[in-house]
PDB file of C-alpha atoms in Angstrom:
ATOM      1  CA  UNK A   1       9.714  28.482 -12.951  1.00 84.00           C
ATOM      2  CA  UNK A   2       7.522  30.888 -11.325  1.00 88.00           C
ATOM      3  CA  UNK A   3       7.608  31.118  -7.089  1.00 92.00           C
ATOM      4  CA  UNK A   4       5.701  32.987  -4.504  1.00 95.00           C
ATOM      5  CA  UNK A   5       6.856  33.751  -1.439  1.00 97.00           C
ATOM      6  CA  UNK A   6       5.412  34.437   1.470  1.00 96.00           C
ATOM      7  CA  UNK A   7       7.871  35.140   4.652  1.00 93.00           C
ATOM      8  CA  UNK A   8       5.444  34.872   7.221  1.00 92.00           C
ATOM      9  CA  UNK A   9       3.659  31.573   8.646  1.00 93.00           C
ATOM     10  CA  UNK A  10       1.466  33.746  11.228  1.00 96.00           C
ATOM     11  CA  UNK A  11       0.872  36.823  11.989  1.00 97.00           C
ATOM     12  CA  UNK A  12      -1.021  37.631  15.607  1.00 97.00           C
ATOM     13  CA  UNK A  13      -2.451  41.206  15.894  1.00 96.00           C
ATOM     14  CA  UNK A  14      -4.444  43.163  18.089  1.00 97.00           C
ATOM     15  CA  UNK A  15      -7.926  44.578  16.752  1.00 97.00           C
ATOM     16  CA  UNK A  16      -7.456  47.666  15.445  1.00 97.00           C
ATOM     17  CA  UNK A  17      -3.473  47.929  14.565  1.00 97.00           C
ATOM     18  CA  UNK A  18      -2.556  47.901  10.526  1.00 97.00           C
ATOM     19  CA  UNK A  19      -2.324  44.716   8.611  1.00 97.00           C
ATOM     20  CA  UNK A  20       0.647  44.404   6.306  1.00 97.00           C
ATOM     21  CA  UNK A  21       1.143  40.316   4.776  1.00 98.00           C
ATOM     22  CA  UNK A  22       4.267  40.345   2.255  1.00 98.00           C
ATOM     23  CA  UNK A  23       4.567  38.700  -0.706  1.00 98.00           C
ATOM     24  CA  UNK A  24       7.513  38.323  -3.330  1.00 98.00           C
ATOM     25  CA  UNK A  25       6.874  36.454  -6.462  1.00 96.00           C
ATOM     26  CA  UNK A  26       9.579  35.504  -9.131  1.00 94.00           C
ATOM     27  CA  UNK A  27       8.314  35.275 -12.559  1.00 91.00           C
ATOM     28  CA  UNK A  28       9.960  36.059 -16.615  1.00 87.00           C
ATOM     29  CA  UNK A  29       6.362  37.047 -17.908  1.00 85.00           C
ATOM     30  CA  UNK A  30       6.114  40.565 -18.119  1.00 82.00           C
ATOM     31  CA  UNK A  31       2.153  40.700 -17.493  1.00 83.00           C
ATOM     32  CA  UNK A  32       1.349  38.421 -15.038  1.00 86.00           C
ATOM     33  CA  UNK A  33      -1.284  38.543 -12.985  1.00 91.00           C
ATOM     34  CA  UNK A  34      -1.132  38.805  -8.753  1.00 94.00           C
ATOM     35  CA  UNK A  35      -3.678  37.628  -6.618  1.00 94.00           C
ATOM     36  CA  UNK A  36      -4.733  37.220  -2.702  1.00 96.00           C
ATOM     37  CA  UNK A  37      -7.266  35.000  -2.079  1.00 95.00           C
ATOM     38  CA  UNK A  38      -8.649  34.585   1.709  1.00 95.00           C
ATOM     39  CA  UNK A  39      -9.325  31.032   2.999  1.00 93.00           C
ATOM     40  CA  UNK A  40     -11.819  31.104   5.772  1.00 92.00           C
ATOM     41  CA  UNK A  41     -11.930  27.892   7.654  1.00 85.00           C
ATOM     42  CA  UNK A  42     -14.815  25.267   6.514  1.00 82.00           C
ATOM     43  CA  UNK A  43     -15.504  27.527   3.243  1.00 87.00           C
ATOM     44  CA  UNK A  44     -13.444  27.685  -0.359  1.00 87.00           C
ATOM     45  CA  UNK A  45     -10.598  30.047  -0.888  1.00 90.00           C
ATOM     46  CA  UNK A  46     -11.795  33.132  -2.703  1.00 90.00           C
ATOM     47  CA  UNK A  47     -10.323  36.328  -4.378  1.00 91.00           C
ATOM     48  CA  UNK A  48     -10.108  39.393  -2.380  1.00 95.00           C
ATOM     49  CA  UNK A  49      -7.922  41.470  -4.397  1.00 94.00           C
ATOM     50  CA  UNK A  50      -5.866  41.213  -8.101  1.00 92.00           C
ATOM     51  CA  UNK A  51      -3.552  43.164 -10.285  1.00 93.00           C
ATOM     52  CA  UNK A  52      -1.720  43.483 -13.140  1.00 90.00           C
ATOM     53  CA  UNK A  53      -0.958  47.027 -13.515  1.00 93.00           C
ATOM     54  CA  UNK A  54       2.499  48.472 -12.341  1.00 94.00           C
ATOM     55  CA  UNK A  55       2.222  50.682  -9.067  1.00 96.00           C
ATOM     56  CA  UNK A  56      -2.106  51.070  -9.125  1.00 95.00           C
ATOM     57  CA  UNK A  57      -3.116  50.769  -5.890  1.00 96.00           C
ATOM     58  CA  UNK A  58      -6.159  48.054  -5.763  1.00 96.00           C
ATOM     59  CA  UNK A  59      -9.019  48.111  -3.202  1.00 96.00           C
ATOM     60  CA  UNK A  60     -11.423  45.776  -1.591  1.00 94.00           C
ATOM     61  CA  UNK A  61     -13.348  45.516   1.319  1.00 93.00           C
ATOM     62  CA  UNK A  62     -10.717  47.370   3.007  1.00 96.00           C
ATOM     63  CA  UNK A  63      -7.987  45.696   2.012  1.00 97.00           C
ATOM     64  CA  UNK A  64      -5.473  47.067  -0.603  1.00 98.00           C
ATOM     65  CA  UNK A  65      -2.449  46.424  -2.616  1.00 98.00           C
ATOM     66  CA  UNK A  66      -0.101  47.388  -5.346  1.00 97.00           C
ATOM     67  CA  UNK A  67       1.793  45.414  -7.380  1.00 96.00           C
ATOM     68  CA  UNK A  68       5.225  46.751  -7.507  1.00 96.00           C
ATOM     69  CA  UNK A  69       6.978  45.496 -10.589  1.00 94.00           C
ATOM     70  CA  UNK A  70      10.453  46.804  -9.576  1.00 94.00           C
ATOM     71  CA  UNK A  71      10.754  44.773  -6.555  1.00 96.00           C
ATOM     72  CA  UNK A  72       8.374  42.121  -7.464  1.00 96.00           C
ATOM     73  CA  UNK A  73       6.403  42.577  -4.623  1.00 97.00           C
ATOM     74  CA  UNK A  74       2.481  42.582  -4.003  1.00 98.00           C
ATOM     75  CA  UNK A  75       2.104  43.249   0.227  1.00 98.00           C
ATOM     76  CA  UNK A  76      -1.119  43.083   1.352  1.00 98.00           C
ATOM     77  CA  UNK A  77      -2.747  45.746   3.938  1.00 98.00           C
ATOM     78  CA  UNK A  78      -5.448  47.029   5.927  1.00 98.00           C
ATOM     79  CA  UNK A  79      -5.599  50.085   8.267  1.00 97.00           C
ATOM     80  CA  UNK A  80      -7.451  48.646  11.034  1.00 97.00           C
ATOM     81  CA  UNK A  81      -7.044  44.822  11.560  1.00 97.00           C
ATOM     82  CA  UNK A  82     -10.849  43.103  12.728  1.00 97.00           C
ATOM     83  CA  UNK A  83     -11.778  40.181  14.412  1.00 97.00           C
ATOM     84  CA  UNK A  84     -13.371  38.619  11.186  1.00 95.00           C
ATOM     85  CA  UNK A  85     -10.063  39.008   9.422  1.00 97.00           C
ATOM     86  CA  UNK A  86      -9.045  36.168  10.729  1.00 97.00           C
ATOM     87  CA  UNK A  87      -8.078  33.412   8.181  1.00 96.00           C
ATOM     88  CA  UNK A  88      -5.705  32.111   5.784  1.00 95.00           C
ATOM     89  CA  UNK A  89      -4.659  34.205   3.362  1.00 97.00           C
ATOM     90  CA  UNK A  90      -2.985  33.186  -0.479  1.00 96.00           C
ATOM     91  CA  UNK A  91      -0.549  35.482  -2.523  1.00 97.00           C
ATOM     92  CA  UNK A  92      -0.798  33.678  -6.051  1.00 94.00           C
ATOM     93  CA  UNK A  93       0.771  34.189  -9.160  1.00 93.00           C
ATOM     94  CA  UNK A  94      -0.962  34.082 -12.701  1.00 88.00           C
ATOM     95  CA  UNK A  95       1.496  33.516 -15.261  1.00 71.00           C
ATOM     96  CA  UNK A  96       2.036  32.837 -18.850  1.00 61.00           C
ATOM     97  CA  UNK A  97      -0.282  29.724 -19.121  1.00 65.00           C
ATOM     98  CA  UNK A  98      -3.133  30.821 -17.320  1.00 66.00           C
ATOM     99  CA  UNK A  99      -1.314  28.362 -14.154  1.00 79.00           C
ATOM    100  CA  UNK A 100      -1.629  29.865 -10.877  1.00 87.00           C
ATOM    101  CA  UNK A 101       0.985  29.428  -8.456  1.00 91.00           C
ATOM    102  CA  UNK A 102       0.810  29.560  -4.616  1.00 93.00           C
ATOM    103  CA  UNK A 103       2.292  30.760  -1.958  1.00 95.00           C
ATOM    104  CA  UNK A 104       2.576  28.985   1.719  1.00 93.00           C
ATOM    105  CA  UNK A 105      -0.362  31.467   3.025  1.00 95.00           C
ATOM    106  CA  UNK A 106      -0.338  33.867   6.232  1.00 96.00           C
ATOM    107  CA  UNK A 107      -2.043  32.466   9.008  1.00 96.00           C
ATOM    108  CA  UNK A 108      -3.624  36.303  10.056  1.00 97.00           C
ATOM    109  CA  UNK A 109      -4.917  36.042  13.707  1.00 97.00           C
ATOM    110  CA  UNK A 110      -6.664  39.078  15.243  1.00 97.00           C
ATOM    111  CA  UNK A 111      -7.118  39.169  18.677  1.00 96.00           C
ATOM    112  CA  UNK A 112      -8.907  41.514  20.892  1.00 94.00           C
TER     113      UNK A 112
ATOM    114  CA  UNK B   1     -23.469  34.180  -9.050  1.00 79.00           C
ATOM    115  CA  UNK B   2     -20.378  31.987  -9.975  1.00 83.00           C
ATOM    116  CA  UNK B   3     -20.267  28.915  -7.521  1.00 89.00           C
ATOM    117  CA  UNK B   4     -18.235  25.789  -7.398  1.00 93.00           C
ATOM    118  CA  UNK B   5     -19.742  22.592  -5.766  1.00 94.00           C
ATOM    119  CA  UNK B   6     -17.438  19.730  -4.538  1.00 95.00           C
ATOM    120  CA  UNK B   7     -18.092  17.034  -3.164  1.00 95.00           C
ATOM    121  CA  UNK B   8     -17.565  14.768  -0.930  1.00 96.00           C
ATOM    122  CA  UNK B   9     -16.054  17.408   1.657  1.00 94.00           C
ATOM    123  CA  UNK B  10     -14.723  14.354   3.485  1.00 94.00           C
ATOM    124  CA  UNK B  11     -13.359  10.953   2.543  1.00 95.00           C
ATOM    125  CA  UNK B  12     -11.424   8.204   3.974  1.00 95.00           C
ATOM    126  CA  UNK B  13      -9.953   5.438   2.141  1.00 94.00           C
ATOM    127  CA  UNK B  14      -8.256   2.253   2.512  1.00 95.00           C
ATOM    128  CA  UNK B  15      -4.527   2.342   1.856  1.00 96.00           C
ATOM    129  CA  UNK B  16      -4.077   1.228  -1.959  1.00 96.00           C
ATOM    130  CA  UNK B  17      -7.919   1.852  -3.032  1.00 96.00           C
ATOM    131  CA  UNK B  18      -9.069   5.343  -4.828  1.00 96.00           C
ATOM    132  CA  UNK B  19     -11.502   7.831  -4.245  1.00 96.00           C
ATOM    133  CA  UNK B  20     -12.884  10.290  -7.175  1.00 97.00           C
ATOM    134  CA  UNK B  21     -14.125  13.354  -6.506  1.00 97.00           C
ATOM    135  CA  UNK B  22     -16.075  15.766  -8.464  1.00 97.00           C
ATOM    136  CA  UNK B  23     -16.663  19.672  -9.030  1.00 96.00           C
ATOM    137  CA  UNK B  24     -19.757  21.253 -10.734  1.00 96.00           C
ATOM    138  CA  UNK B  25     -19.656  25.129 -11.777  1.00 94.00           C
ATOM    139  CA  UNK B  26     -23.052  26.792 -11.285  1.00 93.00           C
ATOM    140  CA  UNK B  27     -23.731  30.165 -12.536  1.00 91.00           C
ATOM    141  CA  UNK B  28     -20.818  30.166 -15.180  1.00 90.00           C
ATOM    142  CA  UNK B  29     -18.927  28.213 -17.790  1.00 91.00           C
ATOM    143  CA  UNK B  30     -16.003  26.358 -16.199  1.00 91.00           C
ATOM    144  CA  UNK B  31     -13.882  26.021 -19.491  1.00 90.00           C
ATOM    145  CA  UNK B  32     -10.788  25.632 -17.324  1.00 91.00           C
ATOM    146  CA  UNK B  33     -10.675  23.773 -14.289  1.00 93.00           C
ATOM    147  CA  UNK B  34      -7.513  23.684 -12.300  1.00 93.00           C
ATOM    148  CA  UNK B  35      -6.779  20.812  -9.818  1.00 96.00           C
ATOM    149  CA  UNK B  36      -4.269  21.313  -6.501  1.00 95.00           C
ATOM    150  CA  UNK B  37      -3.540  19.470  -3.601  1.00 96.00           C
ATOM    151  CA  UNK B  38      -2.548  20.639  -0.611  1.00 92.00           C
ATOM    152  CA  UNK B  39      -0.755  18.365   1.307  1.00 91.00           C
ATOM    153  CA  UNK B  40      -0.244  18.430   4.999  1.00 86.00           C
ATOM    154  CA  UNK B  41       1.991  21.629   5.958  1.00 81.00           C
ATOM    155  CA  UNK B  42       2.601  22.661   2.753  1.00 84.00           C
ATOM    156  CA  UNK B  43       0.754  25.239   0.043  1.00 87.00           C
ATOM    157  CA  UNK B  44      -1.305  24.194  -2.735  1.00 90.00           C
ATOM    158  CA  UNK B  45       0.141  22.401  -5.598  1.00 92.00           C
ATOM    159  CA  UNK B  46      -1.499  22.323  -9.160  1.00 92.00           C
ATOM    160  CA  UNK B  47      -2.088  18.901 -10.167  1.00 96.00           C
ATOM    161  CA  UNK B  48      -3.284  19.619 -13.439  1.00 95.00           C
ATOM    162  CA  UNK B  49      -5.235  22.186 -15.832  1.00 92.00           C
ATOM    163  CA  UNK B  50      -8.120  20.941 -17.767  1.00 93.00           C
ATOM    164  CA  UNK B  51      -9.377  22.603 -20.650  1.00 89.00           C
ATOM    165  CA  UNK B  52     -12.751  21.584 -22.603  1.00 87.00           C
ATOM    166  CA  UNK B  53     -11.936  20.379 -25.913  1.00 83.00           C
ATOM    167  CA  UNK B  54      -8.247  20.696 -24.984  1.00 86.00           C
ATOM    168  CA  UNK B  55      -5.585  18.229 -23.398  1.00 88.00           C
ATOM    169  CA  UNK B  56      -5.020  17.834 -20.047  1.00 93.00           C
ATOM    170  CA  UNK B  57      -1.950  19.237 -18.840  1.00 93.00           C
ATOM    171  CA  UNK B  58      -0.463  17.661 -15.563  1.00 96.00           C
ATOM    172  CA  UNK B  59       2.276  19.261 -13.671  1.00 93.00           C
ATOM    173  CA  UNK B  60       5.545  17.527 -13.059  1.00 91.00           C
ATOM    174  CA  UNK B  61       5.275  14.838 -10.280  1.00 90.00           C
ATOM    175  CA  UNK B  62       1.524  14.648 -11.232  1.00 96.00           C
ATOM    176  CA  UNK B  63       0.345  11.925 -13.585  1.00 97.00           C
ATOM    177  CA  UNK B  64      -2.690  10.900 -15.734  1.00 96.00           C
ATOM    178  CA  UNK B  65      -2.221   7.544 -14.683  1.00 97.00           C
ATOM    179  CA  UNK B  66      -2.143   8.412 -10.809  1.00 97.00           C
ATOM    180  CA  UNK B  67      -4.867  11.435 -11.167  1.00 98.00           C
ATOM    181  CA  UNK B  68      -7.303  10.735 -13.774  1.00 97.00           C
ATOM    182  CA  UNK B  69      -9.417  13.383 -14.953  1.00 97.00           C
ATOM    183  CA  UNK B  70     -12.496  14.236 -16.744  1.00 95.00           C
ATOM    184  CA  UNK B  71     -13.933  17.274 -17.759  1.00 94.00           C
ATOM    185  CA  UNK B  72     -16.442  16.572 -20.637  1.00 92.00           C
ATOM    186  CA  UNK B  73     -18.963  19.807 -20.399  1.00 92.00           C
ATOM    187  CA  UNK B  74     -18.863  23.404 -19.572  1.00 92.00           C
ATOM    188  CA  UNK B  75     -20.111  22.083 -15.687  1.00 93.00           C
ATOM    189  CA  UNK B  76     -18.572  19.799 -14.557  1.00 94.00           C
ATOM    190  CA  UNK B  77     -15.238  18.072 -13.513  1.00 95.00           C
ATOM    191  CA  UNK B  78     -13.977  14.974 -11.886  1.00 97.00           C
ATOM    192  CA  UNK B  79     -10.595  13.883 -10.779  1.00 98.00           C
ATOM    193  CA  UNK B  80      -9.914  10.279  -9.187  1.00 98.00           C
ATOM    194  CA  UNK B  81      -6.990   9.353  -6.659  1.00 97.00           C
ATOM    195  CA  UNK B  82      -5.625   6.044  -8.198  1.00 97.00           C
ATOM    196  CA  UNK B  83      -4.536   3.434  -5.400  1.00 96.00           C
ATOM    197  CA  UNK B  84      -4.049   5.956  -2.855  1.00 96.00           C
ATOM    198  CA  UNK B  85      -1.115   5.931  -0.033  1.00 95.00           C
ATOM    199  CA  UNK B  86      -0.483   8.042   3.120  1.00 94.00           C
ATOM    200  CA  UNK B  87       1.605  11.036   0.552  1.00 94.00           C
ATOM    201  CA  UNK B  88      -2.007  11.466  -1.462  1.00 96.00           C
ATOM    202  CA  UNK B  89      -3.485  12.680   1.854  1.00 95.00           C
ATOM    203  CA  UNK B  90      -4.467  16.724   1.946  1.00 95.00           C
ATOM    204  CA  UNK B  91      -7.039  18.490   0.281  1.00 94.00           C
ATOM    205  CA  UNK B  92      -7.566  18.482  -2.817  1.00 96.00           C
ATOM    206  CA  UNK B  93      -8.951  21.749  -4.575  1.00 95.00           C
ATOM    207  CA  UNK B  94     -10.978  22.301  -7.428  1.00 95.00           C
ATOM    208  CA  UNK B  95     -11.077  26.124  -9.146  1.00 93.00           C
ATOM    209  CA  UNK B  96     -13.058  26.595 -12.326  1.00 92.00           C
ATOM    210  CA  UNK B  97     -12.981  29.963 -14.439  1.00 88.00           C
ATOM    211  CA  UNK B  98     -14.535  30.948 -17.908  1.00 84.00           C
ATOM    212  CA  UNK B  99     -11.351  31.589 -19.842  1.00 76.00           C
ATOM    213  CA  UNK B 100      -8.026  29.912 -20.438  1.00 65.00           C
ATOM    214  CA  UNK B 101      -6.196  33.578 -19.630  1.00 67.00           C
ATOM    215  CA  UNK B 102      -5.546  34.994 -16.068  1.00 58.00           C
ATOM    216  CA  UNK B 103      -8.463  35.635 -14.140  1.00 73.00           C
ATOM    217  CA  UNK B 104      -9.768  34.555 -11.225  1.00 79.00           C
ATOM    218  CA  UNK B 105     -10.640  30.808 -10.571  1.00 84.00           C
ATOM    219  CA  UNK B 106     -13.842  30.264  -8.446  1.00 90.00           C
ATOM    220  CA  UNK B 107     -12.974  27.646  -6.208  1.00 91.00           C
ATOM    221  CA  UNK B 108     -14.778  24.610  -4.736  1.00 91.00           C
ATOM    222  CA  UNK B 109     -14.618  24.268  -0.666  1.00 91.00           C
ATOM    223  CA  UNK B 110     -11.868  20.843  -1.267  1.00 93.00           C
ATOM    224  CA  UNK B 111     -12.952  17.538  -0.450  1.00 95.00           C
ATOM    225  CA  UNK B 112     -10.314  16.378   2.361  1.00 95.00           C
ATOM    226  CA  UNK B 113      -8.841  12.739   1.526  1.00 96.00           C
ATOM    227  CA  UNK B 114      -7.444  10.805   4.596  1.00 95.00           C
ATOM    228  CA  UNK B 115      -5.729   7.734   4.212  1.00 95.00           C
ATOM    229  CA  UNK B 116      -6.072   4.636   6.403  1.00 93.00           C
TER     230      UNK B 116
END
C-alpha cells in the first residue's frame, strides 16, 4: 500500500539557518498527489504546499518544494528558518482513491 | 472561506461507554469527509472515507460497528466511538473537501478523546 516517510522526529534550528524536512513516499499510482500540511498547536492541520507535477518547484509563504518523481521524494524547505515556524509539520500522500496517507510529522523547533 | 467546525475539542469517557463527535463544513460542500485518529505517538490513521450518496469505506482495523458514521448532507458529519477502551484514546480528526479526487481536505481542529 502506499507509505510516507518521514526520517526525522525533530528538528531544532536556530532563527535564521535553512529549513530542509525530508520526505519519501512509496506509491504504484503514477499521479498522485503530495502534500505538507503544518499543525500549529491548539489549531487544525492545514495545507501549506501540494504537487503533482514532476520536478516544478512549488511556493508558499516561503516555503517550497518539488516533487521529485525519480526518487520519490518531496523535501520541504525554507531559506531562513523563523520563530513562528515552529510546529508540526505532515508530508501526506494523495493516492488513487482520493485516501490520504500520513507521515509521522517533523517536530520543527526554531530557536533564537 | 472553507472552515471545518468540530466539536467537542475535549472529551473524557468512562472505560466501555462512547462518545460521538461531529464536524460541520462552512463555506463549502464537504462531499467527502475523511476520518483519522491519531493515537498517542503515532501519525494519523484514516478511519474511514465518507462520501454523500456513497458507501462508507473503512480502512482495515477500522469498523462500522466500532466507528459509526453519518454523513447525510453536504455539511455535516458525525462519527461515534462505540464502547471505548484505553487503545481508542488520541485525537480524532475530521477533514472535509468538495470532491472525491485529490485535493486538499480542510480539516477540523480534532476533538481529543481520553479514556478513564
Amino acid at each position: 500500500g502506499d507509505s510516507v516517510t518521514q526520517k526525522e522526529g525533530l528538528v531544532t534550528l536556530t532563527e535564521g539557518l535553512p529549513v530542509m524536512l525530508n520526505c519519501t513516499y512509496q506509491t504504484i499510482y503514477s499521479n498522485a498527489f503530495l502534500f505538507w500540511y503544518v499543525h500549529y498547536l491548539n489549531e487544525s492541520p492545514r495545507l501549506l504546499l501540494k504537487s503533482s507535477t514532476d520536478n516544478k518547484r512549488t511556493e508558499h509563504q516561503g516555503f517550497h518544494a518539488t516533487l521529485h518523481k525519480s526518487s520519490s521524494s518531496f523535501h520541504l524547505q525554507k531559506s531562513s528558518a523563523q520563530l513562528s515556524d515552529s510546529a508540526l509539520y505532515y508530508c501526506a500522500l494523495g493516492g488513487s482513491n482520493a485516501k490520504l496517507t500520513f507521515g509521522k510529522g517533523t517536530k520543527l523547533s526554531v530557536k533564537s | 472561506g472553507a472552515l471545518v467546525y468540530q466539536y467537542p475539542r475535549r472529551t473524557i469517557c468512562k472505560s466501555g461507554t462512547s462518545m460521538r463527535m461531529e464536524c460541520q463544513a462552512v463555506g463549502f460542500q464537504a462531499t467527502s469527509v475523511a476520518w483519522y485518529r491519531q493515537s498517542p505517538q503515532k501519525t494519523f490513521e484514516l478511519i474511514a472515507l465518507s462520501t454523500v450518496n456513497s458507501a462508507i469505506k473503512y480502512e482495515q482495523n477500522f469498523t462500522q460497528e466500532k466507528f459509526p458514521i453519518s454523513h447525510p448532507n453536504l455539511s455535516f458529519s458525525s462519527m461515534t466511538v462505540l464502547n471505548a477502551y484505553l487503545e481508542d484514546r488520541g485525537l480524532y480528526l475530521c477533514g472535509a473537501r468538495e470532491t472525491v479526487s485529490n485535493e486538499r481536505l480542510f480539516f477540523g481542529h480534532g476533538t481529543k478523546l481520553s479514556v478513564l
